[in-house]
Amino acid sequence: MRNFIVTIDGKSYSVGVDEVESGASIESVVPVQAAAPVAPKAQKISAEGEKVLSPFPGLIKNLLVADGSAVKKDQPIMVLEAMKMDNEITAPCDGEVTFGVVKGANVETNAVLAVLS
């Protein structure tokens, strides 16, 4: 069985799917109760390096660079939405970014958003 997170109408659900061999046919369909919505979770990151902290509570609307990318000082790395306004979060120094959050996560003030090493 493989697990996936599926987002429908802005709500995330954890879904388990059984793998089927090629050429196999499905003989019956069994209804399954919908799983409870799952909020995106923060990733575990190393405390080594320069931390990027959330200046206020909000929603991670977008990650602007890939995890592990090299970034320059003051380069925008993510968008934090707060009070219906988009705020760019920038790199405090040159380095390789490791995100501590995922798109769609809600964060509090001073949450570690990323670490630059």
GROMACS .gro file of C-alpha atoms in nm:
model
  117
    1MET     CA    1   0.000   0.000   0.000
    2ARG     CA    2   0.121   0.351  -0.085
    3ASN     CA    3   0.007   0.659   0.102
    4PHE     CA    4  -0.067   0.991  -0.066
    5ILE     CA    5  -0.196   1.330   0.042
    6VAL     CA    6  -0.471   1.449  -0.191
    7THR     CA    7  -0.605   1.808  -0.190
    8ILE     CA    8  -0.967   1.860  -0.293
    9ASP     CA    9  -1.133   2.203  -0.274
   10GLY     CA   10  -0.848   2.330  -0.057
   11LYS     CA   11  -0.874   2.044   0.198
   12SER     CA   12  -0.600   1.782   0.227
   13TYR     CA   13  -0.678   1.414   0.285
   14SER     CA   14  -0.449   1.121   0.361
   15VAL     CA   15  -0.526   0.836   0.118
   16GLY     CA   16  -0.393   0.478   0.108
   17VAL     CA   17  -0.382   0.307  -0.233
   18ASP     CA   18  -0.309  -0.060  -0.296
   19GLU     CA   19  -0.077  -0.133  -0.586
   20VAL     CA   20  -0.221  -0.361  -0.857
   21GLU     CA   21  -0.009  -0.579  -1.084
   22SER     CA   22  -0.020  -0.489  -1.452
   23GLY     CA   23  -0.289  -0.680  -1.637
   24ALA     CA   24  -0.485  -0.746  -1.316
   25SER     CA   25  -0.852  -0.656  -1.309
   26ILE     CA   26  -1.047  -0.511  -1.019
   27GLU     CA   27  -1.348  -0.729  -0.944
   28SER     CA   28  -1.512  -0.520  -0.673
   29VAL     CA   29  -1.506  -0.172  -0.536
   30VAL     CA   30  -1.542  -0.127  -0.163
   31PRO     CA   31  -1.650   0.217  -0.039
   32VAL     CA   32  -1.408   0.365   0.214
   33GLN     CA   33  -1.490   0.630   0.471
   34ALA     CA   34  -1.318   0.961   0.391
   35ALA     CA   35  -1.012   1.035   0.599
   36ALA     CA   36  -0.999   1.344   0.817
   37PRO     CA   37  -0.828   1.647   0.660
   38VAL     CA   38  -0.452   1.658   0.713
   39ALA     CA   39  -0.273   1.990   0.762
   40PRO     CA   40   0.072   2.019   0.602
   41LYS     CA   41   0.343   1.957   0.861
   42ALA     CA   42   0.673   2.127   0.917
   43GLN     CA   43   0.982   1.934   0.817
   44LYS     CA   44   1.262   1.853   1.061
   45ILE     CA   45   1.569   2.059   0.981
   46SER     CA   46   1.914   2.095   1.126
   47ALA     CA   47   1.980   2.390   1.356
   48GLU     CA   48   2.321   2.440   1.187
   49GLY     CA   49   2.343   2.767   0.992
   50GLU     CA   50   2.156   3.098   0.971
   51LYS     CA   51   1.788   3.055   1.066
   52VAL     CA   52   1.509   3.232   0.879
   53LEU     CA   53   1.231   3.303   1.132
   54SER     CA   54   0.871   3.398   1.066
   55PRO     CA   55   0.820   3.768   1.149
   56PHE     CA   56   0.449   3.706   1.222
   57PRO     CA   57   0.188   3.429   1.204
   58GLY     CA   58   0.062   3.337   0.860
   59LEU     CA   59   0.025   3.085   0.577
   60ILE     CA   60   0.313   2.967   0.359
   61LYS     CA   61   0.166   3.056   0.020
   62ASN     CA   62   0.461   2.963  -0.202
   63LEU     CA   63   0.822   2.845  -0.193
   64LEU     CA   64   1.013   3.044  -0.455
   65VAL     CA   65   1.326   2.827  -0.476
   66ALA     CA   66   1.385   2.452  -0.456
   67ASP     CA   67   1.501   2.294  -0.130
   68GLY     CA   68   1.880   2.271  -0.141
   69SER     CA   69   1.920   2.562  -0.385
   70ALA     CA   70   2.202   2.813  -0.355
   71VAL     CA   71   2.063   3.160  -0.279
   72LYS     CA   72   2.209   3.509  -0.247
   73LYS     CA   73   2.156   3.757   0.036
   74ASP     CA   74   1.818   3.938   0.007
   75GLN     CA   75   1.690   3.692  -0.259
   76PRO     CA   76   1.318   3.613  -0.207
   77ILE     CA   77   1.282   3.248  -0.098
   78MET     CA   78   0.914   3.220  -0.002
   79VAL     CA   79   0.582   3.404   0.023
   80LEU     CA   80   0.413   3.432   0.365
   81GLU     CA   81   0.049   3.541   0.358
   82ALA     CA   82  -0.078   3.732   0.660
   83MET     CA   83  -0.402   3.930   0.685
   84LYS     CA   84  -0.469   3.876   0.311
   85MET     CA   85  -0.133   4.031   0.216
   86ASP     CA   86   0.157   3.850   0.048
   87ASN     CA   87   0.495   3.911   0.213
   88GLU     CA   88   0.821   3.799   0.054
   89ILE     CA   89   1.064   3.636   0.296
   90THR     CA   90   1.422   3.689   0.185
   91ALA     CA   91   1.752   3.513   0.252
   92PRO     CA   92   1.948   3.687   0.531
   93CYS     CA   93   2.281   3.576   0.377
   94ASP     CA   94   2.430   3.374   0.092
   95GLY     CA   95   2.400   2.997   0.132
   96GLU     CA   96   2.215   2.676   0.058
   97VAL     CA   97   1.851   2.685   0.170
   98THR     CA   98   1.687   2.401   0.362
   99PHE     CA   99   1.316   2.461   0.422
  100GLY     CA  100   1.153   2.382   0.755
  101VAL     CA  101   0.801   2.436   0.619
  102VAL     CA  102   0.592   2.324   0.324
  103LYS     CA  103   0.354   2.516   0.099
  104GLY     CA  104   0.017   2.546   0.272
  105ALA     CA  105   0.153   2.525   0.628
  106ASN     CA  106   0.036   2.767   0.894
  107VAL     CA  107   0.318   2.914   1.101
  108GLU     CA  108   0.345   3.115   1.421
  109THR     CA  109   0.571   3.412   1.498
  110ASN     CA  110   0.938   3.307   1.526
  111ALA     CA  111   0.879   2.965   1.366
  112VAL     CA  112   1.190   2.841   1.181
  113LEU     CA  113   1.097   2.871   0.814
  114ALA     CA  114   1.435   2.773   0.671
  115VAL     CA  115   1.805   2.742   0.750
  116LEU     CA  116   2.084   2.871   0.527
  117SER     CA  117   2.414   2.687   0.550
   0.00000   0.00000   0.00000
